[in-house]
Each structure stands twice: as structure tokens, then as C-alpha cells.
Amino acid sequence: PQTWVMISLAFLLIFSNSIYIQIIYNTIKRLKWLIVFLLILCSCLLSNKVSSQLAWRKASDMIHYNSTKATAIYSELFNSMDNDYAFLYNYGSELYFNGECRLAEQFAEKATHYISDYNLQLLLGDIYGSLGKYQDAINAYQIASNMCPSRS
């Protein structure tokens, strides 16, 4: 909030000539409804994202004591968060820890389309190992190892 105050004051100092202030005022007055519409649209989009994040947090917290309900929440969230790397990684790891390795593999592999990091490769290695795909597990562990800086 302080940044906006400082920027506004800077604009007032720069455009202290009354003609500039009048132009800015008239422009805002003309675009008032467009600005209101854009603010409402942005708040709706942000609200949807926030509610998805809150539901994800709830599912993540309850997965260890009520996995059926948590899995249902994850499934609902997948439609709106299927391009969120962190969600896909978390969903895949929770499925893996609940013994659903085939599903976990699908979500973890989908997450690699967005970003591939050390933790994701370790998860994939664990999943592949559990599924008996030992060469894939070795490859995933090797990729994870290559991501670590050398400490020699």
C-alpha cells in the first residue's frame, strides 16, 4: 500500500500542472465503468484461485486420516489445477504414500511437463521402483543426482 501512495504522490508532483490533472481526472471519469468491471473480473478470478488453494490445503491436511474424502477433493481440484506443478507433485506424492503407485506415476509424469526438479525426480524414482520399473527408477535417480551441485 505504501508503494501506491508514493507513486501517486510522484505523479502529482510530476503532473502538478492543473491541465494534466484535469486530463487524468477526465480519463478516469470516462473509463470508470471499465475500471470497475475489470476490478470485479480480477477479483472473481482471484477468488476462484484462492478457494482452490484453500481446498487443496484442506485435502493435503486430511489425507493421512481420511484418505477417501481427501482423494475426492483432489479429484475435484484436478479439473481447475491440472496445470499447477506444485499441485500435481503434491497429489502424486500423496497417492504414492497411500500405495496408489500407478495413479501417482501419472500425476508425477504430468508434473514433469511443467518443471522437473530434484524432489520430483526422487519421487518418480520411488514410484518406478515400487512398480518394478527399475531402469526407469535408476534413470530418475540419476537425473536427480545430476541436479545436485558437486561438492568435491
CSV table of C-alpha atoms in Angstrom, one decimal:
chain,number,residue,atom,x,y,z
A,1,PRO,CA,0.0,0.0,0.0
A,2,GLN,CA,2.8,2.4,0.7
A,3,THR,CA,4.2,2.0,-2.7
A,4,TRP,CA,1.0,3.1,-4.4
A,5,VAL,CA,0.9,6.1,-2.1
A,6,MET,CA,4.4,7.1,-3.1
A,7,ILE,CA,3.7,6.5,-6.8
A,8,SER,CA,0.6,8.6,-6.6
A,9,LEU,CA,2.5,11.4,-4.9
A,10,ALA,CA,5.2,11.2,-7.5
A,11,PHE,CA,2.6,11.5,-10.3
A,12,LEU,CA,1.1,14.5,-8.5
A,13,LEU,CA,4.4,16.2,-8.3
A,14,ILE,CA,5.3,15.5,-12.0
A,15,PHE,CA,1.9,16.5,-13.2
A,16,SER,CA,1.3,19.3,-10.8
A,17,ASN,CA,0.2,21.5,-13.7
A,18,SER,CA,-3.6,21.6,-13.4
A,19,ILE,CA,-4.2,20.7,-17.1
A,20,TYR,CA,-2.5,17.3,-16.6
A,21,ILE,CA,-4.6,16.6,-13.5
A,22,GLN,CA,-7.7,17.6,-15.4
A,23,ILE,CA,-6.9,15.2,-18.3
A,24,ILE,CA,-6.2,12.3,-15.9
A,25,TYR,CA,-9.4,13.0,-14.0
A,26,ASN,CA,-11.5,13.1,-17.2
A,27,THR,CA,-9.9,9.9,-18.5
A,28,ILE,CA,-10.7,8.1,-15.3
A,29,LYS,CA,-14.2,9.5,-15.3
A,30,ARG,CA,-14.8,8.2,-18.8
A,31,LEU,CA,-13.3,4.8,-18.1
A,32,LYS,CA,-14.9,4.4,-14.7
A,33,TRP,CA,-17.2,1.6,-15.6
A,34,LEU,CA,-14.5,-0.3,-17.5
A,35,ILE,CA,-12.2,0.0,-14.5
A,36,VAL,CA,-15.0,-1.2,-12.1
A,37,PHE,CA,-15.7,-4.1,-14.5
A,38,LEU,CA,-12.0,-5.1,-14.7
A,39,LEU,CA,-11.7,-4.9,-10.9
A,40,ILE,CA,-14.7,-7.2,-10.4
A,41,LEU,CA,-13.4,-9.6,-13.0
A,42,CYS,CA,-10.0,-9.8,-11.5
A,43,SER,CA,-11.4,-10.3,-8.0
A,44,CYS,CA,-13.6,-13.2,-9.3
A,45,LEU,CA,-10.6,-14.9,-10.9
A,46,LEU,CA,-8.5,-14.4,-7.8
A,47,SER,CA,-11.3,-15.7,-5.6
A,48,ASN,CA,-11.5,-18.9,-7.6
A,49,LYS,CA,-7.8,-19.4,-7.3
A,50,VAL,CA,-7.8,-18.7,-3.6
A,51,SER,CA,-10.7,-21.1,-3.0
A,52,SER,CA,-8.9,-23.8,-4.9
A,53,GLN,CA,-5.7,-23.3,-2.9
A,54,LEU,CA,-7.7,-23.5,0.4
A,55,ALA,CA,-9.4,-26.7,-0.7
A,56,TRP,CA,-6.0,-28.2,-1.7
A,57,ARG,CA,-4.6,-27.3,1.7
A,58,LYS,CA,-7.6,-29.0,3.4
A,59,ALA,CA,-7.2,-32.1,1.3
A,60,SER,CA,-3.5,-32.2,2.0
A,61,ASP,CA,-4.0,-32.0,5.7
A,62,MET,CA,-6.7,-34.7,5.8
A,63,ILE,CA,-5.1,-37.2,3.5
A,64,HIS,CA,-3.5,-39.1,6.4
A,65,TYR,CA,-6.6,-39.6,8.4
A,66,ASN,CA,-9.4,-39.6,5.8
A,67,SER,CA,-7.9,-40.6,2.5
A,68,THR,CA,-11.2,-41.3,0.8
A,69,LYS,CA,-12.5,-37.8,1.3
A,70,ALA,CA,-9.2,-36.2,0.6
A,71,THR,CA,-8.8,-38.1,-2.7
A,72,ALA,CA,-12.3,-36.9,-3.7
A,73,ILE,CA,-11.3,-33.3,-3.0
A,74,TYR,CA,-8.0,-33.8,-5.0
A,75,SER,CA,-10.1,-35.3,-7.9
A,76,GLU,CA,-12.4,-32.2,-7.9
A,77,LEU,CA,-9.4,-29.8,-7.8
A,78,PHE,CA,-7.7,-31.6,-10.7
A,79,ASN,CA,-10.0,-30.0,-13.2
A,80,SER,CA,-9.0,-26.5,-12.2
A,81,MET,CA,-5.4,-27.1,-11.1
A,82,ASP,CA,-4.2,-29.6,-13.7
A,83,ASN,CA,-1.5,-27.2,-14.9
A,84,ASP,CA,-0.1,-26.4,-11.5
A,85,TYR,CA,3.2,-28.1,-11.0
A,86,ALA,CA,3.1,-28.0,-7.2
A,87,PHE,CA,-0.5,-29.4,-7.1
A,88,LEU,CA,0.5,-32.3,-9.4
A,89,TYR,CA,3.6,-33.1,-7.4
A,90,ASN,CA,1.7,-33.0,-4.1
A,91,TYR,CA,-1.1,-35.1,-5.5
A,92,GLY,CA,1.3,-37.6,-6.9
A,93,SER,CA,3.3,-37.9,-3.7
A,94,GLU,CA,0.2,-38.3,-1.6
A,95,LEU,CA,-1.1,-41.0,-3.9
A,96,TYR,CA,2.3,-42.7,-3.7
A,97,PHE,CA,2.4,-42.6,0.1
A,98,ASN,CA,-1.1,-44.1,0.1
A,99,GLY,CA,0.0,-47.0,-2.1
A,100,GLU,CA,-1.6,-45.9,-5.3
A,101,CYS,CA,1.6,-46.1,-7.4
A,102,ARG,CA,0.0,-46.3,-10.9
A,103,LEU,CA,-2.0,-43.1,-10.3
A,104,ALA,CA,0.9,-41.4,-8.6
A,105,GLU,CA,3.0,-42.2,-11.7
A,106,GLN,CA,0.5,-40.4,-14.0
A,107,PHE,CA,0.5,-37.3,-11.9
A,108,ALA,CA,4.2,-37.1,-11.3
A,109,GLU,CA,4.9,-37.6,-15.1
A,110,LYS,CA,2.4,-34.9,-15.9
A,111,ALA,CA,4.2,-32.6,-13.5
A,112,THR,CA,7.4,-33.1,-15.5
A,113,HIS,CA,5.8,-31.3,-18.4
A,114,TYR,CA,5.9,-28.1,-16.4
A,115,ILE,CA,9.1,-28.3,-14.4
A,116,SER,CA,11.5,-31.1,-13.4
A,117,ASP,CA,13.2,-30.7,-10.1
A,118,TYR,CA,15.2,-32.8,-7.7
A,119,ASN,CA,12.2,-33.7,-5.5
A,120,LEU,CA,10.1,-34.7,-8.5
A,121,GLN,CA,12.8,-37.0,-9.9
A,122,LEU,CA,13.3,-38.6,-6.5
A,123,LEU,CA,9.5,-39.2,-6.3
A,124,LEU,CA,9.5,-40.7,-9.8
A,125,GLY,CA,12.4,-42.9,-8.8
A,126,ASP,CA,10.5,-44.2,-5.8
A,127,ILE,CA,7.3,-44.7,-7.8
A,128,TYR,CA,9.1,-46.5,-10.6
A,129,GLY,CA,10.9,-48.7,-8.1
A,130,SER,CA,7.6,-49.7,-6.4
A,131,LEU,CA,6.1,-50.6,-9.8
A,132,GLY,CA,9.1,-52.7,-10.7
A,133,LYS,CA,10.4,-50.4,-13.4
A,134,TYR,CA,13.9,-50.5,-12.2
A,135,GLN,CA,15.7,-49.0,-15.2
A,136,ASP,CA,13.3,-46.0,-15.1
A,137,ALA,CA,13.9,-45.7,-11.4
A,138,ILE,CA,17.7,-45.6,-11.9
A,139,ASN,CA,17.3,-43.0,-14.7
A,140,ALA,CA,15.1,-40.8,-12.4
A,141,TYR,CA,17.6,-41.1,-9.6
A,142,GLN,CA,20.5,-40.3,-12.0
A,143,ILE,CA,18.6,-37.2,-13.2
A,144,ALA,CA,18.1,-36.1,-9.6
A,145,SER,CA,21.8,-36.7,-8.8
A,146,ASN,CA,22.8,-34.6,-11.8
A,147,MET,CA,20.7,-31.7,-10.4
A,148,CYS,CA,22.7,-31.5,-7.3
A,149,PRO,CA,25.8,-29.3,-7.4
A,150,SER,CA,29.1,-31.1,-7.0
A,151,ARG,CA,30.6,-30.9,-3.5
A,152,SER,CA,34.1,-32.0,-4.2
